[in-house]
mmCIF file of C-alpha atoms in Angstrom:
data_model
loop_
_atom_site.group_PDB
_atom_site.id
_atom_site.type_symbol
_atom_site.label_atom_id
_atom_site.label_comp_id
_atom_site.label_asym_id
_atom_site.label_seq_id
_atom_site.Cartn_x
_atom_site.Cartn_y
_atom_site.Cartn_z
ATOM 1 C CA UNK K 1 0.000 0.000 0.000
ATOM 2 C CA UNK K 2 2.839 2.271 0.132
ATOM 3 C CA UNK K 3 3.993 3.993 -3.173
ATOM 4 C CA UNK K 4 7.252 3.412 -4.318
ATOM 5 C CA UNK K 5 9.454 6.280 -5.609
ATOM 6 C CA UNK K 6 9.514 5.251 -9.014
ATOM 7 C CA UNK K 7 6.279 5.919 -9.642
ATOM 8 C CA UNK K 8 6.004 6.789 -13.300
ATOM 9 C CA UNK K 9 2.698 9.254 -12.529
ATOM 10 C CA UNK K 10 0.388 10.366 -10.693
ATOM 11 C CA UNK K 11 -2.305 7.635 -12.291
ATOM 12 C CA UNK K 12 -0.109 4.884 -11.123
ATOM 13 C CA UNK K 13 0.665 6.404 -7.720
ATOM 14 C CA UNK K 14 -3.551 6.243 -6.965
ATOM 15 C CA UNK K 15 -3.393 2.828 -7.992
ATOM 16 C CA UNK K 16 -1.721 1.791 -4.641
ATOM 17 C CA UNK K 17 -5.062 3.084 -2.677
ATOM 18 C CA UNK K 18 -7.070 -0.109 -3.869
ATOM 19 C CA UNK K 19 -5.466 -2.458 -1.049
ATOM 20 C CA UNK K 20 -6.764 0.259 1.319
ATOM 21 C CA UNK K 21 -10.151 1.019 -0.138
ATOM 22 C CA UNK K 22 -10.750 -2.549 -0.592
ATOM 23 C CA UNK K 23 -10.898 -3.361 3.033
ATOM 24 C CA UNK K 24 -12.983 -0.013 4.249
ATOM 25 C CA UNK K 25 -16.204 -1.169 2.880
ATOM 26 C CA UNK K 26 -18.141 -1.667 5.974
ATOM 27 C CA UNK K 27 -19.269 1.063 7.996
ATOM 28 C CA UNK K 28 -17.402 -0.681 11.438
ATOM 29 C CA UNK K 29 -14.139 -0.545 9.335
ATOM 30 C CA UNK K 30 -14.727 2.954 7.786
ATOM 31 C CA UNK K 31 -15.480 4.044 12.062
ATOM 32 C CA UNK K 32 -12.261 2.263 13.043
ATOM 33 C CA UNK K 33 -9.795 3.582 10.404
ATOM 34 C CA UNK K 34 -10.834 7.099 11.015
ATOM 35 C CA UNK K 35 -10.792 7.462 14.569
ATOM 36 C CA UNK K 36 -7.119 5.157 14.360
ATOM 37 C CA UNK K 37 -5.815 7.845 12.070
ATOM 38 C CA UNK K 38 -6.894 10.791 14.843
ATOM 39 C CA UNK K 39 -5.003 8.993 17.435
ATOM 40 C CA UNK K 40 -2.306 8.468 15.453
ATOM 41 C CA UNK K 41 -2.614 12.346 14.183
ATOM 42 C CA UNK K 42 -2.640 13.296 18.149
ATOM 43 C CA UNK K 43 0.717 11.072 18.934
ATOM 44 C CA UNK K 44 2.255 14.284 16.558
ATOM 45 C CA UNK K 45 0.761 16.758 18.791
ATOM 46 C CA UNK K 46 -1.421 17.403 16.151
ATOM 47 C CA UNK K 47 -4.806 19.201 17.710
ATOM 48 C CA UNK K 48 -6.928 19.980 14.501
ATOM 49 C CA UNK K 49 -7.245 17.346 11.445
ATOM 50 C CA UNK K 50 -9.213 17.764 8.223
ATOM 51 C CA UNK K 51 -9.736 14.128 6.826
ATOM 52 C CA UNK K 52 -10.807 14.094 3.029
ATOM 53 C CA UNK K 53 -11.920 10.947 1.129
ATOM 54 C CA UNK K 54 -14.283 9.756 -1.542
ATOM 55 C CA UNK K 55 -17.311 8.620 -0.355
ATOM 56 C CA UNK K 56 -18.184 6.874 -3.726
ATOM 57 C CA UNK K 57 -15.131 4.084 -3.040
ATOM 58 C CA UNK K 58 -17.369 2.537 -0.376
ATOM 59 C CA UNK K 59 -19.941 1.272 -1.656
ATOM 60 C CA UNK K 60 -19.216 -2.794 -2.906
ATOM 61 C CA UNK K 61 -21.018 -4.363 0.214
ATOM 62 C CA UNK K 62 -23.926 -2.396 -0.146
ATOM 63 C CA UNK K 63 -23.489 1.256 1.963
ATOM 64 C CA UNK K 64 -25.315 4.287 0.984
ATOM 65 C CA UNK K 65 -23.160 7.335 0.517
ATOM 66 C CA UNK K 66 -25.308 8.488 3.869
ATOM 67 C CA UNK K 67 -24.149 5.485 5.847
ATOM 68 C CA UNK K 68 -20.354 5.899 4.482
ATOM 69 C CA UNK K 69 -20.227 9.822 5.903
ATOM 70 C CA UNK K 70 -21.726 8.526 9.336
ATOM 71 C CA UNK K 71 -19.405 5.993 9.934
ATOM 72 C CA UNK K 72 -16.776 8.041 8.816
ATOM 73 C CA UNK K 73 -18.436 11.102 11.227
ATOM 74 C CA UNK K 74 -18.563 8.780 14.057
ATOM 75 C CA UNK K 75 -14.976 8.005 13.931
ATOM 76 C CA UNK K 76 -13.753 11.541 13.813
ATOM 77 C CA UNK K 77 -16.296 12.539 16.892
ATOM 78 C CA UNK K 78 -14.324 9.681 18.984
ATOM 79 C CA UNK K 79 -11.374 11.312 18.200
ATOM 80 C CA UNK K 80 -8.830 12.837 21.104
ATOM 81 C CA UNK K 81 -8.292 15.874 18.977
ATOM 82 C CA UNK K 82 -10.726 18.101 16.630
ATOM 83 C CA UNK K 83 -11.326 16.062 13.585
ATOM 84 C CA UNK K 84 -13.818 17.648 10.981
ATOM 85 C CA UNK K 85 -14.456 15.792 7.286
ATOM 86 C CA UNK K 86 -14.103 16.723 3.315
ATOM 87 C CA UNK K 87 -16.289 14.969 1.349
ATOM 88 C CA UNK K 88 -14.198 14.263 -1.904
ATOM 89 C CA UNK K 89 -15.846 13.547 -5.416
ATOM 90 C CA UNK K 90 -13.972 11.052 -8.234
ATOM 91 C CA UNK K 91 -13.366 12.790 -11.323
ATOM 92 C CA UNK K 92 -13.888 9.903 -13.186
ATOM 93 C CA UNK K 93 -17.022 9.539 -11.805
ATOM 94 C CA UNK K 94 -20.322 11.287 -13.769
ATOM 95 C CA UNK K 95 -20.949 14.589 -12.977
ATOM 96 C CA UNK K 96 -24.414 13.489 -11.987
ATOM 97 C CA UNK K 97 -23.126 11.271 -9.260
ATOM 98 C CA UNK K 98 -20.801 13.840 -7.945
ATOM 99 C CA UNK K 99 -23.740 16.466 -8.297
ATOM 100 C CA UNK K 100 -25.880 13.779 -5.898
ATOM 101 C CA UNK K 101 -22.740 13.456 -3.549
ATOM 102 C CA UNK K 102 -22.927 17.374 -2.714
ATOM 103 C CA UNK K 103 -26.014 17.323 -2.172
ATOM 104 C CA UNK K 104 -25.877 14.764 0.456
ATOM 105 C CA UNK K 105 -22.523 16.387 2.135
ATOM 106 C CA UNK K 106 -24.337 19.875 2.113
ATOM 107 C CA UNK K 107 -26.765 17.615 4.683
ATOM 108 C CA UNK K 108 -24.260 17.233 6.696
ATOM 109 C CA UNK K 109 -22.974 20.398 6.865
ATOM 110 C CA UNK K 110 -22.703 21.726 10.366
ATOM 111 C CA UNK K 111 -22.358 18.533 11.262
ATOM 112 C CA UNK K 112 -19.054 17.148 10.847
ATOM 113 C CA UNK K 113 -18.566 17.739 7.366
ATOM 114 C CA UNK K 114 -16.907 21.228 6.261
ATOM 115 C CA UNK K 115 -15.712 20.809 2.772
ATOM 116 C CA UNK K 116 -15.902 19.570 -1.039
ATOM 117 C CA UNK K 117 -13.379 18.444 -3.092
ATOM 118 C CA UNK K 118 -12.818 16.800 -6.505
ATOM 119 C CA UNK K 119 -9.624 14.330 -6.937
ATOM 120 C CA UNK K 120 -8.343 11.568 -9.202
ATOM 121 C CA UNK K 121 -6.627 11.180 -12.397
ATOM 122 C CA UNK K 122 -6.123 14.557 -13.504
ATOM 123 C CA UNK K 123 -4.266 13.656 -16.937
ATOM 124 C CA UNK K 124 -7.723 12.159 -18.230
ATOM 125 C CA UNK K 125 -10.206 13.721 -16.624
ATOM 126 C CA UNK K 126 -11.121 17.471 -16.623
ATOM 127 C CA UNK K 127 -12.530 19.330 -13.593
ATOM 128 C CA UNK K 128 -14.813 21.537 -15.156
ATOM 129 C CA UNK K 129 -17.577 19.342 -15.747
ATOM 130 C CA UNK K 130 -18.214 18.849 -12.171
ATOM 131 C CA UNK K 131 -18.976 22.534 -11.828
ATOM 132 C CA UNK K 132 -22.559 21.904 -10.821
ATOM 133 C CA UNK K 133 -21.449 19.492 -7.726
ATOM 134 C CA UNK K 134 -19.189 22.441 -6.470
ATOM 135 C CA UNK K 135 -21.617 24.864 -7.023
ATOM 136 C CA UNK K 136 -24.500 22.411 -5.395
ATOM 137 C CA UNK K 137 -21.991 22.317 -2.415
ATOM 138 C CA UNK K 138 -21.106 25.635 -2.140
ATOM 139 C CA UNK K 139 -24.978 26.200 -1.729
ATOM 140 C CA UNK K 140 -25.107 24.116 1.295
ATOM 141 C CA UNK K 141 -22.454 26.246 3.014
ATOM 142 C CA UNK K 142 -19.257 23.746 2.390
ATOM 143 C CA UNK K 143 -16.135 25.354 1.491
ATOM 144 C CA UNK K 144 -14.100 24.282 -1.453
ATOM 145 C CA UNK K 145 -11.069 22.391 -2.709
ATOM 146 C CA UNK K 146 -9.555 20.748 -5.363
ATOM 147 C CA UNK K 147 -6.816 18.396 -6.502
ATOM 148 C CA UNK K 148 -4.811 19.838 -9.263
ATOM 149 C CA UNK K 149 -1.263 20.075 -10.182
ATOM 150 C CA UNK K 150 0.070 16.883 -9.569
ATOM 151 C CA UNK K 151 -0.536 15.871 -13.402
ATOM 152 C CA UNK K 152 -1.253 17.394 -16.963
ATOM 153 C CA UNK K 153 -0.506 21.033 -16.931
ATOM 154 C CA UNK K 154 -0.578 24.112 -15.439
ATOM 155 C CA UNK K 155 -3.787 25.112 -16.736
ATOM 156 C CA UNK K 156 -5.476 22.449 -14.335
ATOM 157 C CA UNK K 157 -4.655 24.495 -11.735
ATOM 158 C CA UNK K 158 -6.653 27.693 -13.344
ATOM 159 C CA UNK K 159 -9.441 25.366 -13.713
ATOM 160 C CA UNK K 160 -9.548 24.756 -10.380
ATOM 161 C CA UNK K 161 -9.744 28.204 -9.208
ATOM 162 C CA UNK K 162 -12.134 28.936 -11.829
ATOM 163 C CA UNK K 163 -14.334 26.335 -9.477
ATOM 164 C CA UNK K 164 -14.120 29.357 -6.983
ATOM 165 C CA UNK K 165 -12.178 26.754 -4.835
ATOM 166 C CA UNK K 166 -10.337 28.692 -1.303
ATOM 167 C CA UNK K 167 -7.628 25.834 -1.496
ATOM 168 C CA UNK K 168 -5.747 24.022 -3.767
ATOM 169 C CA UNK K 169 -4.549 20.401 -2.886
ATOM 170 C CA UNK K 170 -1.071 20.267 -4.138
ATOM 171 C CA UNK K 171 -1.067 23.124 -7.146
ATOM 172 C CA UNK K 172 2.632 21.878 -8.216
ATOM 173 C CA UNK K 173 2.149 22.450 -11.745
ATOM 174 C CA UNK K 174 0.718 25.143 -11.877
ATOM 175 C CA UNK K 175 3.964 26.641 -10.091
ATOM 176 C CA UNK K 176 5.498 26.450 -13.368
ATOM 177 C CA UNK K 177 3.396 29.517 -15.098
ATOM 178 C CA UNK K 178 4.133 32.386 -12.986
ATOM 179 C CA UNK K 179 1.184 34.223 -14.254
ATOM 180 C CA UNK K 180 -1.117 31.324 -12.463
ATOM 181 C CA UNK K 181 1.096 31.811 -9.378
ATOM 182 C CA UNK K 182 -0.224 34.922 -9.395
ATOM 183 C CA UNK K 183 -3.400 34.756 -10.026
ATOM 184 C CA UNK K 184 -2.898 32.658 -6.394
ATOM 185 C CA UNK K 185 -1.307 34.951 -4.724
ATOM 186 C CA UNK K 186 -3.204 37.684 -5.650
ATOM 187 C CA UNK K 187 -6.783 35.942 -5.060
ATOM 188 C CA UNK K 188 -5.532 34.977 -1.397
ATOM 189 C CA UNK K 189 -5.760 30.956 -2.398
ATOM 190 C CA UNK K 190 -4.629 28.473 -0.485
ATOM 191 C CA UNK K 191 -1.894 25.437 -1.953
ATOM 192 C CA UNK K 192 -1.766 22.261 0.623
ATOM 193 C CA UNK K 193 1.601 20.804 -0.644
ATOM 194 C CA UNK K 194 2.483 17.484 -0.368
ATOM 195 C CA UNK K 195 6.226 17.139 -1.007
ATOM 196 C CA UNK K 196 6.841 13.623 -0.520
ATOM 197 C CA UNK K 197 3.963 12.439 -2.597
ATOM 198 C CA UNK K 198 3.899 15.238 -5.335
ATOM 199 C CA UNK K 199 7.615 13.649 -5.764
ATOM 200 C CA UNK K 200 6.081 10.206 -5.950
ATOM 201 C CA UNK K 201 3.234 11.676 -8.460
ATOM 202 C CA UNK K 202 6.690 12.596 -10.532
ATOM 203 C CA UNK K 203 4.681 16.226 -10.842
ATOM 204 C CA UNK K 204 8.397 17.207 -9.435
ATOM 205 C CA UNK K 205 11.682 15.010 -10.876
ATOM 206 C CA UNK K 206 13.113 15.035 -7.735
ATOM 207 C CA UNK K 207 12.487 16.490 -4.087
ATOM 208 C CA UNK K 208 14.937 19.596 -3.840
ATOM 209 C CA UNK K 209 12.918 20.719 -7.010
ATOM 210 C CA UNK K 210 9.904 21.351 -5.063
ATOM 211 C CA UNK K 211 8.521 24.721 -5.356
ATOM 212 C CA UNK K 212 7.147 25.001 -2.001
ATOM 213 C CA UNK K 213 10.178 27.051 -0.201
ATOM 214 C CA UNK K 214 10.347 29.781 -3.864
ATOM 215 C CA UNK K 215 6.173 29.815 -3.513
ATOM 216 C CA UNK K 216 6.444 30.874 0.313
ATOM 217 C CA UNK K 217 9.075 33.088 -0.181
ATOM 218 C CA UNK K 218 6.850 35.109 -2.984
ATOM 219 C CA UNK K 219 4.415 35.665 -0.464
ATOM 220 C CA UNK K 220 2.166 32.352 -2.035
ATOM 221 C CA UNK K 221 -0.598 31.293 1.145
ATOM 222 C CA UNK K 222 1.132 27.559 1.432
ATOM 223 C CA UNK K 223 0.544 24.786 4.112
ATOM 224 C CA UNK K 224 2.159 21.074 4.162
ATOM 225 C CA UNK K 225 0.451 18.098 4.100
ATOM 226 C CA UNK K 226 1.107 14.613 3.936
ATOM 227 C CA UNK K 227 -1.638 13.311 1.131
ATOM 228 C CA UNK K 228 -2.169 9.966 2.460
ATOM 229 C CA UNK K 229 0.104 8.722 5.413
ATOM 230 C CA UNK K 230 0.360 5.491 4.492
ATOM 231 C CA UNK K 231 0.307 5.738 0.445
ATOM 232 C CA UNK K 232 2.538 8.204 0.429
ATOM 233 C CA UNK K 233 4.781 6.311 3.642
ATOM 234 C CA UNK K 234 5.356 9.219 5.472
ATOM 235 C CA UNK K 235 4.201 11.812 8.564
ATOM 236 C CA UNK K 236 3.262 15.429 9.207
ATOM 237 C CA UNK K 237 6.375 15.338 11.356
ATOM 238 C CA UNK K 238 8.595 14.082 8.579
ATOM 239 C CA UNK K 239 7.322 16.452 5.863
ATOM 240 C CA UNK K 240 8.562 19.364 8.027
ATOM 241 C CA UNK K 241 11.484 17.930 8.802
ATOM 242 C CA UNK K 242 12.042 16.985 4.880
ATOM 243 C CA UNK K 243 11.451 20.728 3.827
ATOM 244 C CA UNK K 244 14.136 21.695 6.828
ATOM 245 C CA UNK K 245 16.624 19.769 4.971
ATOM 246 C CA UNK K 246 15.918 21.060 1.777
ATOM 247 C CA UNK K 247 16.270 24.774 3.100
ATOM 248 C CA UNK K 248 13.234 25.928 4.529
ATOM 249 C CA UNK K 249 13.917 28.309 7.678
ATOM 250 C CA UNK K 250 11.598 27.742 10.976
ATOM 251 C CA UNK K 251 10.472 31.093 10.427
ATOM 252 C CA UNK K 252 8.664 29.447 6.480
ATOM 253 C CA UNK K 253 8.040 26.611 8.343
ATOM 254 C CA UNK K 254 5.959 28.423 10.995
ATOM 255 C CA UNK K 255 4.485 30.538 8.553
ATOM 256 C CA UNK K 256 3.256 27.337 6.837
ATOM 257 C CA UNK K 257 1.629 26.129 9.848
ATOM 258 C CA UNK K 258 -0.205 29.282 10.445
ATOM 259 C CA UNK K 259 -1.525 29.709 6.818
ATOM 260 C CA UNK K 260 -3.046 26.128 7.662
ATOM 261 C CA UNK K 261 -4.898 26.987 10.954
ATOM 262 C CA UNK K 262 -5.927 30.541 9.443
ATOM 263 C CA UNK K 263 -7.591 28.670 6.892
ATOM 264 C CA UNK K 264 -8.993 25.988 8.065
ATOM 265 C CA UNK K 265 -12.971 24.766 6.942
ATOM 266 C CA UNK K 266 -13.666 24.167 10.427
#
């Protein structure tokens, strides 16, 4: 389950979620896994956690997408730190089924669940046509996100914000075209970098390439993530401590940190 560095993209990297995804298909298993990955979260000192994940993946034994966010929701309420959920569409799903999915996380809004996003295979599948399910979402008083810029080109990343997202999940690319970074840094937008798995995603050829230190420095709204601990094989603690080594002060990293709490869904 955990991707190797060779990964040739960011469509292969995704493929090593299946082992996961295969065994969350009950709603005891879906409760379990997220309150596990709070307590593991709080063994960090980590005190706030936003846990996004596709809904629509949990459905082979017969859960509703209803029963898949209350398991989930009951998991994060057990949690020993605040633990708040992003409902995530596919975009290789239909835009009618991620249209239906909003419209069932804007029922939960004020409730647990705080956010839509849109992820997957970005090389083959556009955002845009889900613009209904964000808008649907938006609606119900979720804030948005998006994956983009861990595949394709920098112009996924304009799509995204053309979703009226407030963050961007990764955004990589899309650091490429200094008129995009721009546009983020002018509209206030959030990027939650990933370093370790954007390397593994190959949208960077190797890890002192990242542009997350050059982004902060220009004044870019950045906070790190980890993507998936165990896909990507890694920690919050060990991302900082990764963009330490490659020349990120304490005073960026702090800054990083702060950008995440300041804009945080819940």
């Amino acid at each position: 389950m955990v991707a190797p560095d060779d990964c040739p993209s960011q469509a292969d990297y995704i493929k090593y979620f299946d082992p996961a995804i295969a065994v969350m298909q009950t709603a005891e298993a879906l409760e379990r896994i997220a309150y596990e990955l709070c307590v593991d979260s709080a063994a960090e000192n980590i005190d706030y956690l936003e846990v996004r994940w596709a809904p629509r993946l949990h459905l082979r034994d017969g859960l509703s997408v209803e029963q898949v966010i209350e398991a989930v929701l009951r998991g994060l309420a057990a949690a020993p730190l605040e633990a708040v959920a992003i409902v995530s569409g596919m975009r290789q799903h239909r835009p009618e089924e991620n249209l239906e999915l909003a419209k069932t996380a804007g029922r939960f809004a004020g409730r647990g669940v705080v956010g839509f996003d849109l992820a997957g295979d970005e090389a083959h599948y556009p955002a845009t046509p889900h613009r209904a399910a964000f808008e649907a979402a938006h609606a119900a008083g979720l804030h948005l996100t998006c994956h983009a810029g861990e595949a394709g080109e920098p112009s996924n990343v304009e799509e995204a914000l053309d979703l009226g997202v407030e963050r961007v999940a990764h955004g990589v690319i899309g650091a490429r075209d200094p008129r995009i970074v721009e546009r983020i840094r002018r509209e206030g937008v959030v990027l939650d970098m990933c370093p370790t798995a954007n390397f593994k995603c190959k949208a960077v050829a190797a890890l002192p390439d990242h542009p997350l230190p050059r982004l902060v420095r220009e004044g870019v709204r950045c906070t790190i993530s980890t993507d998936s601990r165990t896909v990507a094989g890694t920690t919050l603690s060990q991302e900082f401590e990764l963009m330490s080594r490659l020349g990120m002060s304490d005073d960026e990293l702090e800054r990083c940190n702060n950008v995440a709490y300041a804009a945080r869904f819940g």
